PDB file of C-alpha atoms and ligand atoms in Angstrom:
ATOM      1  CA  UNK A   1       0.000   0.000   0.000  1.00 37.00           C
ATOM      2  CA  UNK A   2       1.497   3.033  -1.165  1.00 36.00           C
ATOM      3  CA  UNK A   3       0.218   5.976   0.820  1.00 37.00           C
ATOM      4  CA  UNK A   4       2.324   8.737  -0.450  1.00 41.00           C
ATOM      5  CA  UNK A   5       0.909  11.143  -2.817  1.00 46.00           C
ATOM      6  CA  UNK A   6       2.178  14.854  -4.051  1.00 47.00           C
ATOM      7  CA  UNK A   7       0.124  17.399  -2.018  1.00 50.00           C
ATOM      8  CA  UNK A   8       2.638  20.164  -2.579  1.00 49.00           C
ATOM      9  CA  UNK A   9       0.540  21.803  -4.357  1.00 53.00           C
ATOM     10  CA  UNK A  10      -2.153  22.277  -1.702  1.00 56.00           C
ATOM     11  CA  UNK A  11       0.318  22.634   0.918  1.00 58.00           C
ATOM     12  CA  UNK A  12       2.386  25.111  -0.502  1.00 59.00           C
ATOM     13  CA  UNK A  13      -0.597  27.217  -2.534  1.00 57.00           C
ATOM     14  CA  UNK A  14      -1.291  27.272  -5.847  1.00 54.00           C
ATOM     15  CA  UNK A  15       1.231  27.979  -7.882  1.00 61.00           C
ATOM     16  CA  UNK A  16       2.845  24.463  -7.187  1.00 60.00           C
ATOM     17  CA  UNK A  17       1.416  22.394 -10.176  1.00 58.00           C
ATOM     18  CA  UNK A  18      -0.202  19.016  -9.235  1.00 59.00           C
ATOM     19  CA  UNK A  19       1.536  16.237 -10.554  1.00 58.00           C
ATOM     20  CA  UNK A  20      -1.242  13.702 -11.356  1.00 54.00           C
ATOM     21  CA  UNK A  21      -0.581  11.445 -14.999  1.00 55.00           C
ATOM     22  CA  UNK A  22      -3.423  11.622 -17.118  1.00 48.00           C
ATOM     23  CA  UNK A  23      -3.563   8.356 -17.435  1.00 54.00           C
ATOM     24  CA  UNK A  24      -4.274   8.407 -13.865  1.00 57.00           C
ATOM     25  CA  UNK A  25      -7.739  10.288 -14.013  1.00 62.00           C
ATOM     26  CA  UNK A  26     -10.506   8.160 -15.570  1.00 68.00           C
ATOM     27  CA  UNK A  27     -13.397  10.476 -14.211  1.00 81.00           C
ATOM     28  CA  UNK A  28     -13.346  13.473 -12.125  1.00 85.00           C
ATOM     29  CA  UNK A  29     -14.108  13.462  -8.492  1.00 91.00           C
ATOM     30  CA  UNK A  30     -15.076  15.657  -5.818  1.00 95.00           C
ATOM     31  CA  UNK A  31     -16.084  14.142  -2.365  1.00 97.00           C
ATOM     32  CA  UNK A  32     -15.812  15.123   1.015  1.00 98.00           C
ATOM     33  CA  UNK A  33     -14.671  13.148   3.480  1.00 98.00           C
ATOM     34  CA  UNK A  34     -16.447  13.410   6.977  1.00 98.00           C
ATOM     35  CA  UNK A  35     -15.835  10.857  10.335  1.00 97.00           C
ATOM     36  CA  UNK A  36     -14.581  11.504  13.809  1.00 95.00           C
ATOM     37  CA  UNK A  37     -11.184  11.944  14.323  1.00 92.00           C
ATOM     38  CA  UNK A  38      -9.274   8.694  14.284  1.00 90.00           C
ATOM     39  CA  UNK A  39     -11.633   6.944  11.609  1.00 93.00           C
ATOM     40  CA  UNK A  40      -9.429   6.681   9.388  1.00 90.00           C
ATOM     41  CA  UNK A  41     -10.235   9.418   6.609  1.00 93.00           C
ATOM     42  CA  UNK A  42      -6.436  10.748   5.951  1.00 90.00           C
ATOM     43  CA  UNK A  43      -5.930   7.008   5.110  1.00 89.00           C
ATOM     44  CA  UNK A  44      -8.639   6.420   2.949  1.00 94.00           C
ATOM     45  CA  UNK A  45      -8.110   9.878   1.306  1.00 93.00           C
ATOM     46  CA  UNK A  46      -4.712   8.816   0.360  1.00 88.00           C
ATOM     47  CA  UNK A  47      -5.513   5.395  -1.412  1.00 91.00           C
ATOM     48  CA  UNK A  48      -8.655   7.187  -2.896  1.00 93.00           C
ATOM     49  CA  UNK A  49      -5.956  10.202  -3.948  1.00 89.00           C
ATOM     50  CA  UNK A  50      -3.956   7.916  -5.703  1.00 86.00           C
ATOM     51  CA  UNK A  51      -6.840   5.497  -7.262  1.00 88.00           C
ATOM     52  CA  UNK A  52      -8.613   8.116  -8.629  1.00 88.00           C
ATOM     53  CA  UNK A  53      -5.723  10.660  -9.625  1.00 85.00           C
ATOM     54  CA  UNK A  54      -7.880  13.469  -7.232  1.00 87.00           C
ATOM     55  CA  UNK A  55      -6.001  15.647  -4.760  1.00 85.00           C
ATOM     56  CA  UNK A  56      -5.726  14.628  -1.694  1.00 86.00           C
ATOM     57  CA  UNK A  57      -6.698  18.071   0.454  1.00 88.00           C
ATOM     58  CA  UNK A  58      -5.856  18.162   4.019  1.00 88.00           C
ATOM     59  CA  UNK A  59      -6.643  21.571   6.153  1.00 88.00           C
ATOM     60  CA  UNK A  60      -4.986  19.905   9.578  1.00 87.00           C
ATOM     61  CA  UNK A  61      -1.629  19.338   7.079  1.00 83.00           C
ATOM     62  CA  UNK A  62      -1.966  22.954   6.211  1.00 79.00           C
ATOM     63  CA  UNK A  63      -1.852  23.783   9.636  1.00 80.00           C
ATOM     64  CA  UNK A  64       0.392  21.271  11.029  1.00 77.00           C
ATOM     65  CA  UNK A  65       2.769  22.603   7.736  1.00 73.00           C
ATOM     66  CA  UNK A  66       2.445  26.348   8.873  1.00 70.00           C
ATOM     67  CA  UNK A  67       3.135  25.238  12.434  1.00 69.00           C
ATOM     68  CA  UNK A  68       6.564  24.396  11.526  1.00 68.00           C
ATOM     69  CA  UNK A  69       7.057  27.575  10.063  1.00 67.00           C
ATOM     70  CA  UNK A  70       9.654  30.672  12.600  1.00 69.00           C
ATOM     71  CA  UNK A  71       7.164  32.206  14.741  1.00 63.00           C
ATOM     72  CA  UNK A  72       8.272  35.716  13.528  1.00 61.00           C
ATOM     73  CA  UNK A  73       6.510  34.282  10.071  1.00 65.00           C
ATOM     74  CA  UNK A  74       3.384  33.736  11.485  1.00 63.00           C
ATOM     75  CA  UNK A  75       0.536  36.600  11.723  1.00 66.00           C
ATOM     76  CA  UNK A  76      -1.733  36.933  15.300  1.00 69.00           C
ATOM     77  CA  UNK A  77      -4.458  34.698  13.650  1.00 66.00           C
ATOM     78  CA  UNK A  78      -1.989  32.277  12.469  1.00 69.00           C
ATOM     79  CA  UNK A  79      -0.429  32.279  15.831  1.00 73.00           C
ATOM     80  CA  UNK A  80      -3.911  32.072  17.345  1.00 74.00           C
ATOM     81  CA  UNK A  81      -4.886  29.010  14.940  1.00 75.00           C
ATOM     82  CA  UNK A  82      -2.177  26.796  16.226  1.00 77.00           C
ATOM     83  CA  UNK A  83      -3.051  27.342  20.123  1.00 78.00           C
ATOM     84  CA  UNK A  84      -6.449  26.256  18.920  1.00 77.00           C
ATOM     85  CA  UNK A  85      -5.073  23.053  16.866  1.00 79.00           C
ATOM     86  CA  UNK A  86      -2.209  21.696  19.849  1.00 77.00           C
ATOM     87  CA  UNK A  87      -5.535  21.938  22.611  1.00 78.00           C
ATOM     88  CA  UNK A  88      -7.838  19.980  20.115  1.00 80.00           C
ATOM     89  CA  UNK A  89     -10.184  23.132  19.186  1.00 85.00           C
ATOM     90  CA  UNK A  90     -11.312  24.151  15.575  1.00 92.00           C
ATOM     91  CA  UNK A  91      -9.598  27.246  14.500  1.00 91.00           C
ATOM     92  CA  UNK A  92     -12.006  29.698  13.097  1.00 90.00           C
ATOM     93  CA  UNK A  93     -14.017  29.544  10.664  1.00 92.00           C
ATOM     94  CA  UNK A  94     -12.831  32.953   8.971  1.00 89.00           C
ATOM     95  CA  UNK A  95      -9.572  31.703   9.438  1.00 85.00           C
ATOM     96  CA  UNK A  96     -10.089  28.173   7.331  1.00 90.00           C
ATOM     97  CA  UNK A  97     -12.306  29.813   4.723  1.00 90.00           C
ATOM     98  CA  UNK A  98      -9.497  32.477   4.320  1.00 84.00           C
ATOM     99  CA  UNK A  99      -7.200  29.581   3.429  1.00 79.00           C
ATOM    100  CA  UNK A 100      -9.486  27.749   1.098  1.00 83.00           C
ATOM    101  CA  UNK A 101     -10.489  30.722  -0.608  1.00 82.00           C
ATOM    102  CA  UNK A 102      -6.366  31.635  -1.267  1.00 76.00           C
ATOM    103  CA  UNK A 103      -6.007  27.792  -2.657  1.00 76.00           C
ATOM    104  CA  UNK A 104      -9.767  27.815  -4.204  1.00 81.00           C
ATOM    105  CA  UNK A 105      -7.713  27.015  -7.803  1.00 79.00           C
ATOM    106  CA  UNK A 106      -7.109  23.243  -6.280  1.00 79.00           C
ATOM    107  CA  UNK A 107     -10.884  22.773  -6.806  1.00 86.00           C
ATOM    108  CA  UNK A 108     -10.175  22.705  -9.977  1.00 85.00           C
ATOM    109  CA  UNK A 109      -7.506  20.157 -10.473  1.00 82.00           C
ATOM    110  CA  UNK A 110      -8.106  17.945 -13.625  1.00 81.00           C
ATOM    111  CA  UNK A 111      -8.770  14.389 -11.497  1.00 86.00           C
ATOM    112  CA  UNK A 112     -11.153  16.582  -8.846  1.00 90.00           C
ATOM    113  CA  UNK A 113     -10.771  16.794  -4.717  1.00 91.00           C
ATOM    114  CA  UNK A 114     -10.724  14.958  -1.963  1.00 93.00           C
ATOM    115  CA  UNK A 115     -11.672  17.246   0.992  1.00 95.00           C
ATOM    116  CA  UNK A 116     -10.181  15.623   4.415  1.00 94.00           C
ATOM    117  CA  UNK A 117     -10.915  17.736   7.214  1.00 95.00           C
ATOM    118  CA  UNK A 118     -12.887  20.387   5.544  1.00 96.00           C
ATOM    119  CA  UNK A 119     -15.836  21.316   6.039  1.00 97.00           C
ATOM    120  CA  UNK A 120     -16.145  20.748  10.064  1.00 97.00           C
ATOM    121  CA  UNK A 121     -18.846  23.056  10.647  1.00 98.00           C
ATOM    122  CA  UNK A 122     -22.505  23.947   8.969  1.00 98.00           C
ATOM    123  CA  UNK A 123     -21.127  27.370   8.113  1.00 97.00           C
ATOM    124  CA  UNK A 124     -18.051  25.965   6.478  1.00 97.00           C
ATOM    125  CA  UNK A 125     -20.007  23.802   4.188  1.00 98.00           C
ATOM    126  CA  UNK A 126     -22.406  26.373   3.474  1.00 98.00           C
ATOM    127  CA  UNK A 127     -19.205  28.271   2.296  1.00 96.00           C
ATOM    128  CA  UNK A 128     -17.828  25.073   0.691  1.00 96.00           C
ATOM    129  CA  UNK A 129     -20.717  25.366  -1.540  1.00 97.00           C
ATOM    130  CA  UNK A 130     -20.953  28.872  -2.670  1.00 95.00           C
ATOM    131  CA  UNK A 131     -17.215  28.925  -3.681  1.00 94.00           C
ATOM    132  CA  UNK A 132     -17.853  25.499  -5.747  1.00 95.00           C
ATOM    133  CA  UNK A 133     -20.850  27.289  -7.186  1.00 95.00           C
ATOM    134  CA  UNK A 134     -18.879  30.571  -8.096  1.00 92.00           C
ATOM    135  CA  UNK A 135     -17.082  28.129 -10.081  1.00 91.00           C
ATOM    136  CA  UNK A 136     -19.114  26.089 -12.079  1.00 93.00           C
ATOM    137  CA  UNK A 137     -18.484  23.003  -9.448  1.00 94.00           C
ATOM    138  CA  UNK A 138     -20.474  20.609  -7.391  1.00 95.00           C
ATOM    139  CA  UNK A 139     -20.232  17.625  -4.846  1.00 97.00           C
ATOM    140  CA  UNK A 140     -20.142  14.658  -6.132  1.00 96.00           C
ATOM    141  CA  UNK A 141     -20.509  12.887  -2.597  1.00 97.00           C
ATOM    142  CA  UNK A 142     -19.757  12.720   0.866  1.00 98.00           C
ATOM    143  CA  UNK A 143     -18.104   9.702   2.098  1.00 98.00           C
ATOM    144  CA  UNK A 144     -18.861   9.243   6.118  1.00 98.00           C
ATOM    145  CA  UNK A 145     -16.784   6.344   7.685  1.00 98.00           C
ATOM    146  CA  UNK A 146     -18.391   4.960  11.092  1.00 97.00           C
ATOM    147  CA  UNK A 147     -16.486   3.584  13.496  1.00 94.00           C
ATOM    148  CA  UNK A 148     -17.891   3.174  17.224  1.00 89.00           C
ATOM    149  CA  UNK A 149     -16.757   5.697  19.284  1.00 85.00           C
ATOM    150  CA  UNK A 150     -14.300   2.839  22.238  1.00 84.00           C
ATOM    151  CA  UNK A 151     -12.768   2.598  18.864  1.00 89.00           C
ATOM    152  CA  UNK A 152     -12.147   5.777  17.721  1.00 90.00           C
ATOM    153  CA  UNK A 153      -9.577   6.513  21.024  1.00 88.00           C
ATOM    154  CA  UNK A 154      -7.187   3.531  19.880  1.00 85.00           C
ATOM    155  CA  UNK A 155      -7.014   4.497  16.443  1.00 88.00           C
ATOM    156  CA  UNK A 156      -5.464   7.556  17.094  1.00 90.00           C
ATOM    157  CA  UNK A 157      -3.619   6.229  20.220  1.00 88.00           C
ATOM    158  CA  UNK A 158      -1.226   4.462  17.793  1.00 90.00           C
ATOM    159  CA  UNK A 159      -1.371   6.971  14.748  1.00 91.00           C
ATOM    160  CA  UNK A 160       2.176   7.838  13.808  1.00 94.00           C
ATOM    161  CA  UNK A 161       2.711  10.566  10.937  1.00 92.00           C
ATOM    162  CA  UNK A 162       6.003  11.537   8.708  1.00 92.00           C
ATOM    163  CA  UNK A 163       6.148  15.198   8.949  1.00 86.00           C
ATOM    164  CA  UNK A 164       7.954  15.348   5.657  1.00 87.00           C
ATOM    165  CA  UNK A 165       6.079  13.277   3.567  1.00 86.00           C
ATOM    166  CA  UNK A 166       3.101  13.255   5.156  1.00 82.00           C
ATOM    167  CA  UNK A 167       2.658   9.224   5.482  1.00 86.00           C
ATOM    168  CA  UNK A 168       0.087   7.904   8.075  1.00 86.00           C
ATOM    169  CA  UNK A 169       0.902   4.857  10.021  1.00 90.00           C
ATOM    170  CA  UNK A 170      -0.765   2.979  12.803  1.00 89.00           C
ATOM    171  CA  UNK A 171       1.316   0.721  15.260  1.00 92.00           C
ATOM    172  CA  UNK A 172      -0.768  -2.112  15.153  1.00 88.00           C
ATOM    173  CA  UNK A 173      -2.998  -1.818  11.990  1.00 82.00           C
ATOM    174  CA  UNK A 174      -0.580  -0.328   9.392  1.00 86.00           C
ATOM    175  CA  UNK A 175       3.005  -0.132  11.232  1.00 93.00           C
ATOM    176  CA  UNK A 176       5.912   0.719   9.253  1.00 95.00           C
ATOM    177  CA  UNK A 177       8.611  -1.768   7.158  1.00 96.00           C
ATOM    178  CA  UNK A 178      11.334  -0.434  10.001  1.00 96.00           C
ATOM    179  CA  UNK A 179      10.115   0.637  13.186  1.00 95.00           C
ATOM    180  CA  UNK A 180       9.424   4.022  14.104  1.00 96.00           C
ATOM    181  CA  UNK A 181      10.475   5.057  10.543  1.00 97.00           C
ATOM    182  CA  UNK A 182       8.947   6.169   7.421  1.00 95.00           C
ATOM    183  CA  UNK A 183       8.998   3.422   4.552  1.00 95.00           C
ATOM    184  CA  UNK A 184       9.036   6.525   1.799  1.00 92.00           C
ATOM    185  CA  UNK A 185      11.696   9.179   2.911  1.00 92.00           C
ATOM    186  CA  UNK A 186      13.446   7.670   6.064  1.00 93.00           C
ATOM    187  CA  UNK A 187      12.079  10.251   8.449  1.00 94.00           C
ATOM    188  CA  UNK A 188      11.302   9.183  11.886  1.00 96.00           C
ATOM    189  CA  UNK A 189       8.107   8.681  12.805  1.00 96.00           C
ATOM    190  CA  UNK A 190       6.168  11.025  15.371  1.00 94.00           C
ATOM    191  CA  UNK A 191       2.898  11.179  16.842  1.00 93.00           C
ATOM    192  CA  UNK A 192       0.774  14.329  16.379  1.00 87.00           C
ATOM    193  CA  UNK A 193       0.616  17.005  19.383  1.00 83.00           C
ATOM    194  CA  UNK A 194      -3.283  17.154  19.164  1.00 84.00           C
ATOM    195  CA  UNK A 195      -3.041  12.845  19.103  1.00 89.00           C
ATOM    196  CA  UNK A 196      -2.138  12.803  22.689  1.00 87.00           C
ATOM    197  CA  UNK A 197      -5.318  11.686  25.070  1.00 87.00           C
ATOM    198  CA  UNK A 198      -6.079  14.945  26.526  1.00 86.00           C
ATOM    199  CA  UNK A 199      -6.431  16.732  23.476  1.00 86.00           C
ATOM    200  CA  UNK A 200      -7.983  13.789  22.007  1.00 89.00           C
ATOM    201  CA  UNK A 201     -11.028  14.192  24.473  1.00 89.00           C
ATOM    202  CA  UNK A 202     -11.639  17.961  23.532  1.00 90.00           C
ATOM    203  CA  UNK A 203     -11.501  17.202  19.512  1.00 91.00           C
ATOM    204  CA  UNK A 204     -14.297  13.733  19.995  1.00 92.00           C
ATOM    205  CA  UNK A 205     -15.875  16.772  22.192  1.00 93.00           C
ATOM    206  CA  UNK A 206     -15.810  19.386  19.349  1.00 94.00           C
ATOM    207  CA  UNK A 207     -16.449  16.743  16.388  1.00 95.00           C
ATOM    208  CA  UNK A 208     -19.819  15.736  18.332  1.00 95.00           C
ATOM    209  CA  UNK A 209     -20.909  19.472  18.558  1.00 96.00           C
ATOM    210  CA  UNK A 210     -19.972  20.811  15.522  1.00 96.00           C
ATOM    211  CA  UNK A 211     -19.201  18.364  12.740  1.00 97.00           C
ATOM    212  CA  UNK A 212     -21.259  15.795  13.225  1.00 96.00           C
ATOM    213  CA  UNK A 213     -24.094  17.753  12.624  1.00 97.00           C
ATOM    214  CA  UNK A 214     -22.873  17.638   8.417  1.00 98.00           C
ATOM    215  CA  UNK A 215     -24.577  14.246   8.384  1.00 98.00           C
ATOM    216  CA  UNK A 216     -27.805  15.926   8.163  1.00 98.00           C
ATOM    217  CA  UNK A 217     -26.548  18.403   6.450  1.00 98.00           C
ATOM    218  CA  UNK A 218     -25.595  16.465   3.380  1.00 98.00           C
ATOM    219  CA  UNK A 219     -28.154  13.490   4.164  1.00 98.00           C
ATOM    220  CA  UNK A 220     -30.722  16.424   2.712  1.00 98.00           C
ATOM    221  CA  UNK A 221     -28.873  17.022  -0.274  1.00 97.00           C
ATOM    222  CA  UNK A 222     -28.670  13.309  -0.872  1.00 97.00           C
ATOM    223  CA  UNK A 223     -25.443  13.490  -1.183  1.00 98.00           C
ATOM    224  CA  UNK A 224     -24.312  11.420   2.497  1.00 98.00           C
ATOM    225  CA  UNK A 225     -22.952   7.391   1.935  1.00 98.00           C
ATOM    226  CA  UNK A 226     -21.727   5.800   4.907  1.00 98.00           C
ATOM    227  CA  UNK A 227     -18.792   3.226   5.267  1.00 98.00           C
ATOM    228  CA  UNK A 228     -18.407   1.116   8.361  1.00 97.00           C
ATOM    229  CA  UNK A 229     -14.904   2.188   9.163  1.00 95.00           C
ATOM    230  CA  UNK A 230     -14.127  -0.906  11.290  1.00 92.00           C
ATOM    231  CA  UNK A 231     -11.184  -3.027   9.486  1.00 90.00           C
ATOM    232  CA  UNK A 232      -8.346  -3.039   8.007  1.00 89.00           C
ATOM    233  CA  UNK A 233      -7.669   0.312   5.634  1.00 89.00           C
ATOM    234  CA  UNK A 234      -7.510  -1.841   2.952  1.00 93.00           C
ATOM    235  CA  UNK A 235     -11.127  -3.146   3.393  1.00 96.00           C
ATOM    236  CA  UNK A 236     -12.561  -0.228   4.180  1.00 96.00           C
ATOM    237  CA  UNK A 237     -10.750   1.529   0.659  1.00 97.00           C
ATOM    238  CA  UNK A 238     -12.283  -1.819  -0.887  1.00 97.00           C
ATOM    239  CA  UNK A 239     -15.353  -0.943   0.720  1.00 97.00           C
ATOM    240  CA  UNK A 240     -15.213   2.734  -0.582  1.00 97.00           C
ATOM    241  CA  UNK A 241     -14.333   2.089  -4.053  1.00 95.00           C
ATOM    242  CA  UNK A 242     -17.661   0.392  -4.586  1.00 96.00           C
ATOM    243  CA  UNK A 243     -19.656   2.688  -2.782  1.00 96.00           C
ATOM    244  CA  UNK A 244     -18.607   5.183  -5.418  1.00 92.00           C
ATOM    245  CA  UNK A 245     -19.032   2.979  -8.183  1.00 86.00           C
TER     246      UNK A 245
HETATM  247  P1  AMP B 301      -7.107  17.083  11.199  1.00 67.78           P
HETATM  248  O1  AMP B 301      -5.757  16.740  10.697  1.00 67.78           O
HETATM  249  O2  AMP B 301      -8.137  17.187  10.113  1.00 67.78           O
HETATM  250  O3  AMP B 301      -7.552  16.210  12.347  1.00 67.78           O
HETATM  251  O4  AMP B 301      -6.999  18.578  11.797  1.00 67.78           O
HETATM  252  C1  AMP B 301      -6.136  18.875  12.885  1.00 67.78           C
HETATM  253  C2  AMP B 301      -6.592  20.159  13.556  1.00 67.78           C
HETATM  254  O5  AMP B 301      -6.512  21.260  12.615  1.00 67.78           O
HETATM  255  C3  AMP B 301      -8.024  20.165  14.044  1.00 67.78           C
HETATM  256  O6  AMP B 301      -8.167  19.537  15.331  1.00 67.78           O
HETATM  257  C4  AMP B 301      -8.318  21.660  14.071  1.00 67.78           C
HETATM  258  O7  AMP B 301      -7.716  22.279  15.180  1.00 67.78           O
HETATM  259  C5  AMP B 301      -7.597  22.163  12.837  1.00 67.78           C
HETATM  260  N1  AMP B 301      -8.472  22.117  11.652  1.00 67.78           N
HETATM  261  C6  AMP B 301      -8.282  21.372  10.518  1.00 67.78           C
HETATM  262  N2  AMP B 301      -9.259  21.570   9.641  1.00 67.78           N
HETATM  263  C7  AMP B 301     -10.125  22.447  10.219  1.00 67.78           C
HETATM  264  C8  AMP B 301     -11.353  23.025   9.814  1.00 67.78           C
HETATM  265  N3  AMP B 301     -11.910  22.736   8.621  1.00 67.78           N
HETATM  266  N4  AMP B 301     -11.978  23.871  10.670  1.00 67.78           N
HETATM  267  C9  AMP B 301     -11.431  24.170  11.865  1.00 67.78           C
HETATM  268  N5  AMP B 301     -10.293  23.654  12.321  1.00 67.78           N
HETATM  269  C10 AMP B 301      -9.617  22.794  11.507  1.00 67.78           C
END
């Protein structure tokens, strides 16, 4: 399973070309990808990413990306952002529509989107679709992956990421070919400050409140399929793949 995809060009704004084949995009995609944290959407979003030739768009990589950036580079709001990120809160909404908005021309990319993280709140997707409307876009679908909520906890428990190249492991279900090191670029492994248990709590806490009320939300456009989340990533992609036809 190959989970590494280019994302430079969302991470790094627009200007950064995609690099997806053409061979690589048999029909255009747009989804968004909803579930509690530690259901396993970054994972899926990367196999689907690299099935379907879509990008793969992240708004926590954004942040975690910017986060890494010299503090004297980062404005109050930016600054603000990551105190609400590392404690397990949602930075703003102005702030995350303000950074889709500056990267709106990934929409567009020739194999479509796969939105990971984005929208977490009724207002966002409200905004989600007025900016795909001002250009000519729609949802295809929404792909919500269930996973009972004692699960949820050790799913993220044992998530490891590669800062560089952005890889997603899990100790137990997906663990790397050399411990505590990525199989793609050699970095070593770390877990994510907002994956530790106490900020865990507050972002199941903030999820329930504010994001999970998108099910309805797109269950009324007829746009909502869920996926039991609850096996291995490759059976769940499997899973995906023929949701979506
Ligand atoms: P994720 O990698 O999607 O779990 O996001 C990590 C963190 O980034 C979240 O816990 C939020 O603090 C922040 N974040 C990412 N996307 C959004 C969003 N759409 N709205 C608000 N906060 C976000």
């Amino acid at each position: 399973m190959n989970l590494q995809r280019d994302r430079s060009a969302w991470l790094y704004g627009p200007d950064n070309p995609c690099q997806v084949e053409p061979s690589y995009v048999p029909r255009v995609r747009r989804l968004v990808l909803l579930g509690a944290p530690g259901c396993g959407k970054g994972t899926q979003a990367a196999l689907l990413g690299a099935a379907y030739g879509a990008c793969h768009l992240s708004t926590g990589d954004i942040f975690r990306e910017a986060r890494t950036h010299p503090q004297h580079q980062k404005s109050p709001v930016m600054a603000e952002a990551f105190t609400q990120m590392c404690h397990g809160g949602l930075v703003s909404d102005e702030t995350v529509l303000a950074l889709l908005r500056e990267r709106s021309p990934c929409l567009r990319c020739r194999g479509g989107f796969l939105l990971d993280g984005f929208p977490r709140t009724v207002p966002q997707a409200e905004a989600l679709d007025t900016m795909l409307a001002e250009q000519g876009l729609s949802l295809d679908g929404v792909v919500y992956y269930d996973l009972p909520h004692e699960k949820l906890f050790a799913r993220v428990e044992g998530r490891r990421i590669c800062a560089v190249c952005k890889a997603v492991y899990h100790l137990d279900s997906c663990p790397p070919a050399h411990p505590g090191v990525c199989n793609h670029c050699d970095t070593t492994l770390v877990q994510r400050e907002d994956d530790r248990p106490e900020a865990v709590k507050i972002r199941q806490a903030v999820y329930e409140k504010s994001t999970a009320p998108l099910l309805d939300y797109y269950r009324a456009r007829n746009l909502l399929t869920a996926i039991p989340a609850d096996g291995t990533p490759d059976e769940i992609f499997g899973l995906t793949l023929r949701a979506m036809g």
